[in-house]
Coordinates of N, CA, C and O in Angstrom, one line a residue:
N1 N 0.8 -1.2 0.0 CA 0.0 0.0 0.0 C 0.9 1.2 0.0 O 1.9 1.3 0.7
K2 N 0.4 2.2 -0.7 CA 1.1 3.5 -0.8 C 0.2 4.6 -0.4 O -1.0 4.6 -0.6
Q3 N 0.9 5.6 0.2 CA 0.2 6.8 0.5 C 0.7 7.9 -0.4 O 1.9 8.1 -0.4
I4 N -0.1 8.6 -1.1 CA 0.3 9.7 -2.0 C -0.4 11.0 -1.5 O -1.6 11.0 -1.3
I5 N 0.4 12.0 -1.3 CA -0.1 13.3 -0.8 C 0.1 14.3 -2.0 O 1.2 14.4 -2.5
V6 N -1.0 14.9 -2.3 CA -1.0 15.9 -3.4 C -1.5 17.2 -2.9 O -2.5 17.3 -2.2
L7 N -0.7 18.2 -3.0 CA -1.0 19.6 -2.6 C -1.1 20.5 -3.8 O -0.3 20.4 -4.7
S8 N -2.1 21.4 -3.7 CA -2.2 22.3 -4.8 C -3.0 23.5 -4.4 O -3.9 23.4 -3.6
H9 N -2.7 24.7 -4.9 CA -3.5 25.9 -4.7 C -4.4 26.2 -5.9 O -5.2 27.1 -5.9
S10 N -4.4 25.3 -6.9 CA -5.1 25.5 -8.1 C -6.5 24.8 -8.0 O -6.5 23.5 -7.9
L11 N -7.6 25.5 -8.1 CA -8.9 24.9 -8.1 C -9.1 24.0 -9.3 O -9.7 22.9 -9.2
N12 N -8.6 24.5 -10.4 CA -8.7 23.7 -11.7 C -8.0 22.3 -11.5 O -8.6 21.3 -11.9
F13 N -6.8 22.3 -10.9 CA -6.1 21.1 -10.7 C -6.9 20.2 -9.8 O -7.0 18.9 -10.0
K14 N -7.4 20.7 -8.7 CA -8.2 20.0 -7.8 C -9.4 19.3 -8.4 O -9.7 18.1 -8.2
Q15 N -10.1 20.0 -9.3 CA -11.3 19.5 -10.0 C -10.9 18.4 -11.0 O -11.6 17.4 -11.1
D16 N -9.8 18.6 -11.7 CA -9.3 17.6 -12.6 C -8.9 16.3 -11.8 O -9.2 15.2 -12.2
F17 N -8.3 16.5 -10.6 CA -7.9 15.4 -9.8 C -9.1 14.6 -9.3 O -9.1 13.3 -9.4
E18 N -10.1 15.3 -8.9 CA -11.4 14.7 -8.4 C -12.0 13.9 -9.6 O -12.6 12.8 -9.4
D19 N -12.0 14.4 -10.8 CA -12.6 13.8 -11.9 C -11.8 12.5 -12.3 O -12.4 11.4 -12.6
L20 N -10.5 12.6 -12.2 CA -9.6 11.5 -12.6 C -9.8 10.3 -11.6 O -9.8 9.2 -12.0
F21 N -10.0 10.6 -10.3 CA -10.1 9.6 -9.3 C -11.6 9.4 -8.8 O -11.9 8.9 -7.8
Y22 N -12.5 9.8 -9.7 CA -13.9 9.7 -9.4 C -14.3 8.2 -9.1 O -13.8 7.3 -9.9
G23 N -15.0 8.0 -8.1 CA -15.4 6.6 -7.7 C -14.4 5.9 -6.9 O -14.6 4.8 -6.4
R24 N -13.2 6.5 -6.7 CA -12.2 5.8 -5.8 C -12.2 6.5 -4.4 O -12.6 7.7 -4.3
E25 N -11.8 5.8 -3.4 CA -11.9 6.4 -2.1 C -10.6 7.1 -1.8 O -9.5 6.5 -2.0
Y26 N -10.7 8.3 -1.4 CA -9.5 9.1 -1.0 C -9.9 10.2 0.0 O -11.1 10.4 0.1
L27 N -9.0 10.7 0.7 CA -9.3 11.8 1.6 C -8.9 13.1 0.9 O -7.9 13.2 0.2
S28 N -9.7 14.2 1.2 CA -9.4 15.5 0.6 C -9.6 16.5 1.8 O -10.7 16.5 2.4
Y29 N -8.6 17.3 2.0 CA -8.7 18.3 3.0 C -8.6 19.7 2.4 O -7.9 19.9 1.4
D30 N -9.1 20.7 3.1 CA -9.0 22.1 2.7 C -8.3 22.8 3.8 O -8.6 22.7 5.0
F31 N -7.2 23.5 3.4 CA -6.4 24.3 4.4 C -6.8 25.8 4.2 O -6.7 26.3 3.1
S32 N -7.2 26.4 5.2 CA -7.6 27.8 5.1 C -7.3 28.6 6.4 O -6.9 28.0 7.4
D33 N -7.6 29.9 6.4 CA -7.5 30.7 7.6 C -6.1 30.6 8.2 O -6.0 30.2 9.4
Y34 N -5.1 30.8 7.5 CA -3.7 30.7 7.9 C -3.4 31.7 9.0 O -3.5 32.9 8.8
K35 N -3.1 31.3 10.2 CA -2.8 32.1 11.3 C -1.6 31.7 12.0 O -1.0 30.6 11.7
K36 N -1.1 32.4 13.0 CA 0.1 32.0 13.7 C 0.0 30.6 14.3 O 1.0 29.9 14.3
E37 N -1.2 30.3 14.8 CA -1.4 28.9 15.4 C -1.4 27.8 14.4 O -1.3 26.7 14.7
G38 N -1.6 28.2 13.1 CA -1.6 27.2 12.0 C -2.9 27.4 11.3 O -3.8 28.2 11.6
P39 N -3.1 26.6 10.2 CA -4.3 26.8 9.3 C -5.5 26.0 9.9 O -5.3 25.1 10.7
K40 N -6.7 26.4 9.5 CA -7.9 25.6 9.7 C -7.9 24.5 8.7 O -7.7 24.7 7.5
I41 N -8.0 23.3 9.2 CA -8.0 22.1 8.3 C -9.4 21.4 8.3 O -9.9 21.1 9.4
T42 N -10.0 21.3 7.2 CA -11.3 20.7 7.1 C -11.3 19.5 6.2 O -10.8 19.6 5.1
L43 N -11.9 18.4 6.6 CA -12.0 17.2 5.8 C -13.1 17.4 4.8 O -14.2 17.7 5.2
M44 N -12.8 17.4 3.5 CA -13.7 17.7 2.5 C -14.4 16.5 1.9 O -15.5 16.4 1.4
K45 N -13.6 15.4 1.8 CA -14.1 14.1 1.3 C -13.4 13.0 2.0 O -12.2 13.0 2.2
G46 N -14.2 12.0 2.4 CA -13.6 10.8 3.0 C -14.7 9.8 3.3 O -15.9 10.0 3.0
S47 N -14.3 8.6 3.7 CA -15.3 7.6 4.0 C -16.2 8.0 5.2 O -15.9 8.9 5.9
I48 N -17.2 7.2 5.4 CA -18.1 7.5 6.5 C -17.3 7.5 7.8 O -17.4 8.4 8.6
D49 N -16.5 6.4 8.0 CA -15.7 6.3 9.2 C -14.7 7.5 9.4 O -14.5 8.0 10.5
N50 N -14.0 7.9 8.3 CA -13.1 9.0 8.3 C -13.8 10.3 8.8 O -13.3 11.0 9.7
C51 N -15.0 10.5 8.2 CA -15.7 11.7 8.6 C -16.2 11.7 10.1 O -16.1 12.7 10.8
L52 N -16.6 10.5 10.5 CA -17.1 10.4 11.9 C -15.9 10.5 12.9 O -16.0 11.1 13.9
E53 N -14.8 9.9 12.5 CA -13.6 10.0 13.4 C -13.2 11.5 13.5 O -12.8 12.0 14.6
F54 N -13.1 12.2 12.4 CA -12.8 13.6 12.4 C -13.8 14.4 13.3 O -13.4 15.3 14.1
A55 N -15.1 14.1 13.2 CA -16.1 14.8 13.9 C -16.0 14.5 15.4 O -16.1 15.4 16.3
K56 N -15.6 13.2 15.8 CA -15.5 12.9 17.2 C -14.4 13.7 17.8 O -14.5 14.1 19.0
K57 N -13.3 13.9 17.1 CA -12.2 14.7 17.7 C -12.5 16.1 17.9 O -11.9 16.7 18.8
L58 N -13.5 16.7 17.2 CA -13.8 18.1 17.3 C -15.1 18.4 18.0 O -15.4 19.5 18.4
A59 N -15.9 17.3 18.3 CA -17.3 17.5 18.8 C -17.3 18.2 20.2 O -18.3 18.9 20.4
T60 N -16.3 18.1 21.0 CA -16.4 18.8 22.3 C -15.5 20.0 22.4 O -15.3 20.6 23.4
G61 N -15.1 20.5 21.2 CA -14.2 21.7 21.2 C -14.9 23.0 21.1 O -16.1 23.1 21.6
T62 N -14.2 24.0 20.6 CA -14.8 25.3 20.5 C -16.0 25.4 19.6 O -16.2 24.4 18.8
Q63 N -16.6 26.5 19.5 CA -17.8 26.6 18.6 C -17.3 26.4 17.1 O -18.0 25.7 16.4
T64 N -16.2 26.9 16.7 CA -15.7 26.7 15.4 C -15.4 25.2 15.1 O -15.7 24.7 14.1
E65 N -14.8 24.5 16.1 CA -14.5 23.1 16.0 C -15.8 22.3 15.9 O -15.9 21.3 15.1
R66 N -16.8 22.7 16.7 CA -18.1 22.0 16.7 C -18.8 22.2 15.3 O -19.4 21.3 14.8
H67 N -18.6 23.4 14.7 CA -19.1 23.7 13.4 C -18.5 22.7 12.4 O -19.2 22.1 11.6
T68 N -17.2 22.5 12.5 CA -16.5 21.6 11.6 C -17.0 20.2 11.8 O -17.2 19.4 10.9
A69 N -17.1 19.8 13.1 CA -17.6 18.5 13.5 C -19.0 18.2 12.9 O -19.2 17.2 12.3
G70 N -19.9 19.2 13.0 CA -21.2 19.0 12.4 C -21.2 18.9 10.9 O -21.9 18.0 10.4
S71 N -20.3 19.6 10.3 CA -20.2 19.5 8.8 C -19.7 18.1 8.5 O -20.1 17.5 7.5
N72 N -18.8 17.5 9.3 CA -18.3 16.2 9.0 C -19.3 15.1 9.3 O -19.3 14.1 8.6
V73 N -20.2 15.3 10.3 CA -21.3 14.3 10.5 C -22.2 14.4 9.3 O -22.6 13.3 8.8
R74 N -22.5 15.5 8.8 CA -23.3 15.6 7.5 C -22.7 14.9 6.4 O -23.3 14.2 5.6
K75 N -21.3 15.1 6.2 CA -20.6 14.4 5.1 C -20.7 12.9 5.3 O -20.9 12.2 4.3
A76 N -20.6 12.4 6.5 CA -20.8 11.0 6.8 C -22.2 10.5 6.4 O -22.4 9.5 5.8
L77 N -23.2 11.4 6.7 CA -24.6 11.0 6.3 C -24.7 11.0 4.8 O -25.4 10.2 4.3
E78 N -24.1 12.0 4.1 CA -24.2 12.0 2.7 C -23.5 10.8 2.1 O -24.1 10.2 1.1
N79 N -22.4 10.4 2.6 CA -21.7 9.2 2.2 C -22.6 7.9 2.4 O -22.7 7.0 1.6
F80 N -23.2 7.9 3.6 CA -24.1 6.7 3.9 C -25.2 6.7 2.9 O -25.5 5.6 2.3
A81 N -25.9 7.8 2.6 CA -27.0 7.8 1.7 C -26.6 7.4 0.3 O -27.3 6.7 -0.4
A82 N -25.4 7.8 -0.1 CA -24.8 7.4 -1.4 C -24.6 5.9 -1.4 O -24.9 5.2 -2.4
E83 N -23.9 5.4 -0.4 CA -23.5 4.0 -0.4 C -24.7 3.1 -0.4 O -24.7 2.0 -1.1
I84 N -25.7 3.4 0.4 CA -26.9 2.5 0.5 C -27.6 2.5 -0.9 O -28.1 1.4 -1.3
L85 N -27.7 3.6 -1.6 CA -28.4 3.6 -2.9 C -27.6 2.9 -3.9 O -28.1 2.2 -4.8
I86 N -26.2 3.0 -3.8 CA -25.4 2.2 -4.8 C -25.4 0.7 -4.5 O -25.6 -0.1 -5.4
Q87 N -25.3 0.4 -3.2 CA -25.2 -1.0 -2.8 C -26.5 -1.8 -2.8 O -26.6 -2.9 -3.3
K88 N -27.5 -1.1 -2.3 CA -28.8 -1.8 -2.1 C -29.8 -1.6 -3.2 O -30.6 -2.5 -3.6
A89 N -29.8 -0.3 -3.7 CA -30.8 0.0 -4.8 C -30.2 -0.2 -6.1 O -30.8 -0.1 -7.2
K90 N -28.8 -0.5 -6.2 CA -28.1 -0.8 -7.4 C -28.2 0.4 -8.4 O -28.2 0.3 -9.6
L91 N -28.2 1.6 -7.8 CA -28.1 2.8 -8.7 C -26.6 3.1 -9.0 O -25.7 2.7 -8.3
S92 N -26.4 3.7 -10.1 CA -25.0 4.0 -10.5 C -24.4 5.1 -9.7 O -25.1 6.0 -9.2
S93 N -23.1 5.0 -9.4 CA -22.5 6.0 -8.6 C -22.5 7.4 -9.3 O -22.6 8.4 -8.6
V94 N -22.5 7.4 -10.6 CA -22.6 8.6 -11.3 C -23.9 9.3 -11.0 O -23.9 10.5 -10.7
K95 N -25.0 8.6 -11.1 CA -26.3 9.1 -10.9 C -26.4 9.6 -9.4 O -26.9 10.7 -9.1
V96 N -26.0 8.7 -8.5 CA -26.1 9.0 -7.1 C -25.3 10.3 -6.7 O -25.8 11.1 -5.9
N97 N -24.1 10.4 -7.2 CA -23.3 11.5 -6.9 C -23.8 12.8 -7.4 O -23.4 13.9 -6.9
K98 N -24.7 12.8 -8.4 CA -25.3 14.0 -8.9 C -26.5 14.4 -8.0 O -27.0 15.5 -8.2
M99 N -27.0 13.6 -7.1 CA -28.1 13.8 -6.3 C -27.8 14.6 -5.1 O -26.8 14.2 -4.4
A100 N -28.6 15.6 -4.7 CA -28.4 16.2 -3.4 C -28.8 15.3 -2.3 O -29.5 14.3 -2.5
L101 N -28.3 15.5 -1.1 CA -28.7 14.7 0.0 C -30.2 14.5 0.2 O -30.7 13.4 0.4
E102 N -30.9 15.6 0.1 CA -32.4 15.5 0.2 C -33.0 14.6 -0.8 O -33.9 13.8 -0.5
E103 N -32.5 14.6 -2.1 CA -33.0 13.7 -3.1 C -32.6 12.3 -2.8 O -33.4 11.4 -3.0
R104 N -31.4 12.0 -2.2 CA -31.0 10.7 -1.9 C -32.0 10.2 -0.8 O -32.4 9.0 -0.8
L105 N -32.3 11.0 0.2 CA -33.1 10.6 1.3 C -34.5 10.2 0.8 O -35.2 9.3 1.3
I106 N -35.1 11.0 -0.1 CA -36.4 10.7 -0.7 C -36.4 9.4 -1.3 O -37.3 8.6 -1.2
K107 N -35.3 9.1 -2.1 CA -35.2 7.8 -2.8 C -35.1 6.7 -1.8 O -35.7 5.6 -2.0
I108 N -34.3 6.9 -0.7 CA -34.2 5.8 0.3 C -35.5 5.5 0.9 O -35.9 4.4 1.2
E109 N -36.3 6.6 1.2 CA -37.6 6.4 1.8 C -38.6 5.8 0.8 O -39.3 4.8 1.2
E110 N -38.6 6.2 -0.4 CA -39.5 5.6 -1.4 C -39.2 4.1 -1.6 O -40.2 3.3 -1.7
I111 N -37.9 3.7 -1.6 CA -37.6 2.3 -1.8 C -37.7 1.5 -0.5 O -37.9 0.3 -0.6
G112 N -37.7 2.2 0.6 CA -37.8 1.5 1.9 C -36.5 0.9 2.4 O -36.5 -0.2 3.0
L113 N -35.4 1.6 2.1 CA -34.1 1.0 2.5 C -33.8 1.3 4.0 O -32.8 0.7 4.5
C114 N -34.5 2.2 4.6 CA -34.3 2.4 6.1 C -35.7 2.4 6.7 O -36.7 2.6 6.0
S115 N -35.8 2.2 8.0 CA -37.1 2.3 8.7 C -37.6 3.7 8.7 O -36.8 4.7 8.6
V116 N -38.9 3.8 8.9 CA -39.5 5.2 9.0 C -38.9 5.9 10.2 O -38.7 7.1 10.1
D117 N -38.7 5.2 11.3 CA -38.1 5.9 12.4 C -36.7 6.4 12.1 O -36.4 7.5 12.6
D118 N -35.9 5.6 11.4 CA -34.6 6.1 11.1 C -34.6 7.3 10.1 O -33.8 8.3 10.3
I119 N -35.5 7.3 9.2 CA -35.7 8.5 8.3 C -36.1 9.7 9.1 O -35.5 10.8 8.9
G120 N -37.0 9.5 10.1 CA -37.3 10.6 11.0 C -36.1 11.2 11.8 O -36.0 12.4 11.9
E121 N -35.3 10.3 12.3 CA -34.1 10.7 13.0 C -33.1 11.4 12.1 O -32.5 12.4 12.5
I122 N -33.0 11.0 10.9 CA -32.1 11.6 9.9 C -32.6 13.1 9.7 O -31.8 14.0 9.7
K123 N -33.9 13.2 9.4 CA -34.5 14.5 9.2 C -34.3 15.5 10.4 O -34.0 16.6 10.2
A124 N -34.5 14.9 11.6 CA -34.3 15.7 12.8 C -32.8 16.1 12.9 O -32.5 17.3 13.3
L125 N -31.9 15.2 12.6 CA -30.5 15.5 12.6 C -30.1 16.6 11.6 O -29.3 17.5 12.0
L126 N -30.7 16.6 10.5 CA -30.4 17.6 9.5 C -30.8 19.0 9.9 O -30.2 20.0 9.6
N127 N -31.9 19.1 10.8 CA -32.3 20.4 11.3 C -31.1 21.0 12.2 O -31.0 22.2 12.3
I128 N -30.3 20.1 12.8 CA -29.2 20.5 13.6 C -28.0 20.7 12.7 O -27.2 21.7 12.9
L129 N -27.7 19.8 11.8 CA -26.5 19.8 11.0 C -26.5 20.8 9.9 O -25.4 21.4 9.5
D130 N -27.6 21.0 9.2 CA -27.7 21.9 8.1 C -27.1 23.3 8.4 O -26.3 23.9 7.7
P131 N -27.5 23.9 9.6 CA -26.9 25.2 9.9 C -25.3 25.2 10.0 O -24.7 26.1 9.7
T132 N -24.8 24.0 10.4 CA -23.3 24.0 10.5 C -22.7 23.7 9.2 O -21.5 23.9 9.0
S133 N -23.4 23.2 8.2 CA -22.9 22.8 6.9 C -22.9 23.8 5.8 O -22.3 23.7 4.8
H134 N -23.8 24.8 6.0 CA -24.0 25.8 4.9 C -23.8 27.2 5.4 O -24.7 27.8 5.9
G135 N -22.6 27.6 5.4 CA -22.3 28.9 5.8 C -22.2 29.1 7.3 O -22.0 28.1 8.0
R136 N -22.5 30.2 7.8 CA -22.4 30.5 9.2 C -23.6 29.8 9.9 O -24.7 29.9 9.4
P137 N -23.4 29.1 11.0 CA -24.5 28.5 11.7 C -25.4 29.5 12.3 O -25.0 30.6 12.8
R138 N -26.7 29.2 12.2 CA -27.8 30.1 12.8 C -27.8 30.0 14.3 O -28.2 30.8 15.0
R139 N -27.3 28.8 14.8 CA -27.2 28.6 16.2 C -26.0 27.7 16.5 O -25.6 27.0 15.6
D140 N -25.6 27.7 17.7 CA -24.5 26.9 18.1 C -24.9 25.5 18.4 O -25.8 25.2 19.2
S141 N -24.4 24.5 17.6 CA -24.7 23.1 17.9 C -23.9 22.7 19.1 O -22.7 22.9 19.2
S142 N -24.6 22.0 20.0 CA -24.0 21.5 21.2 C -23.2 20.2 20.9 O -23.4 19.5 20.0
S143 N -22.2 20.0 21.8 CA -21.4 18.8 21.7 C -22.3 17.5 21.8 O -22.2 16.6 21.0
A144 N -23.4 17.6 22.7 CA -24.3 16.4 22.8 C -25.0 16.2 21.5 O -25.2 15.0 21.1
E145 N -25.5 17.2 20.8 CA -26.2 17.1 19.5 C -25.3 16.4 18.5 O -25.7 15.6 17.7
I146 N -24.0 16.9 18.4 CA -23.1 16.4 17.5 C -22.8 14.9 17.8 O -22.8 14.0 16.9
L147 N -22.6 14.6 19.0 CA -22.3 13.2 19.4 C -23.5 12.3 19.2 O -23.3 11.2 18.8
D148 N -24.7 12.8 19.4 CA -25.9 12.0 19.0 C -25.9 11.8 17.5 O -26.3 10.7 17.1
G149 N -25.6 12.8 16.7 CA -25.5 12.6 15.3 C -24.5 11.6 14.9 O -24.8 10.7 14.0
I150 N -23.4 11.6 15.5 CA -22.4 10.5 15.2 C -22.9 9.1 15.5 O -22.8 8.2 14.7
K151 N -23.6 9.0 16.7 CA -24.2 7.7 17.1 C -25.2 7.3 16.1 O -25.3 6.1 15.7
L152 N -26.0 8.2 15.6 CA -27.1 7.9 14.6 C -26.4 7.3 13.3 O -26.9 6.3 12.8
V153 N -25.4 8.0 12.8 CA -24.8 7.6 11.6 C -24.1 6.2 11.8 O -24.2 5.3 10.9
E154 N -23.5 6.0 12.9 CA -22.9 4.7 13.2 C -24.0 3.6 13.2 O -23.8 2.5 12.8
K155 N -25.2 4.0 13.8 CA -26.3 3.0 13.8 C -26.8 2.7 12.4 O -27.1 1.6 12.1
L156 N -26.9 3.7 11.5 CA -27.3 3.6 10.2 C -26.5 2.6 9.4 O -26.9 2.0 8.4
K157 N -25.2 2.5 9.7 CA -24.3 1.7 9.0 C -24.7 0.2 8.9 O -24.3 -0.5 8.0
R158 N -25.6 -0.2 9.8 CA -26.1 -1.5 9.8 C -26.8 -1.9 8.5 O -27.0 -3.1 8.2
Y159 N -27.3 -0.9 7.8 CA -28.1 -1.1 6.6 C -27.1 -1.4 5.4 O -27.6 -1.9 4.4
L160 N -25.9 -1.1 5.6 CA -24.9 -1.3 4.5 C -24.4 -2.8 4.4 O -24.3 -3.5 5.3

């Protein structure tokens, strides 16, 4: 096994790289807000477990760290929704990756890939995570809410 690290400041290169390795599993980080203490590092793409592990490390931190943790729980949920549709519904990865999370959840519910209770829990979780995933949070997500979200996604993995 080899580990390859690719760094670039070019958005075009990054998009080309993502297209070239489309459908393969890799980690992608974004480095921003360079300060004396170091940059802010955000996991942009990774497996369900990678996203949850990153979220666990930040869940009890500062408001900014909890914001990042919440974003990573949502990414884990997005990955779960994609994986279940690809594995269980036999949809193509190209089609699934073009679907927004909400579209994926509608399809999961229509096909009956998760229980009604789990779909309800996912929707409730999105009420908490969406503010942390899309721009500035409207409210501060608590550590307990983020940790509950992590537990839910871990529970959902039983469907895969």
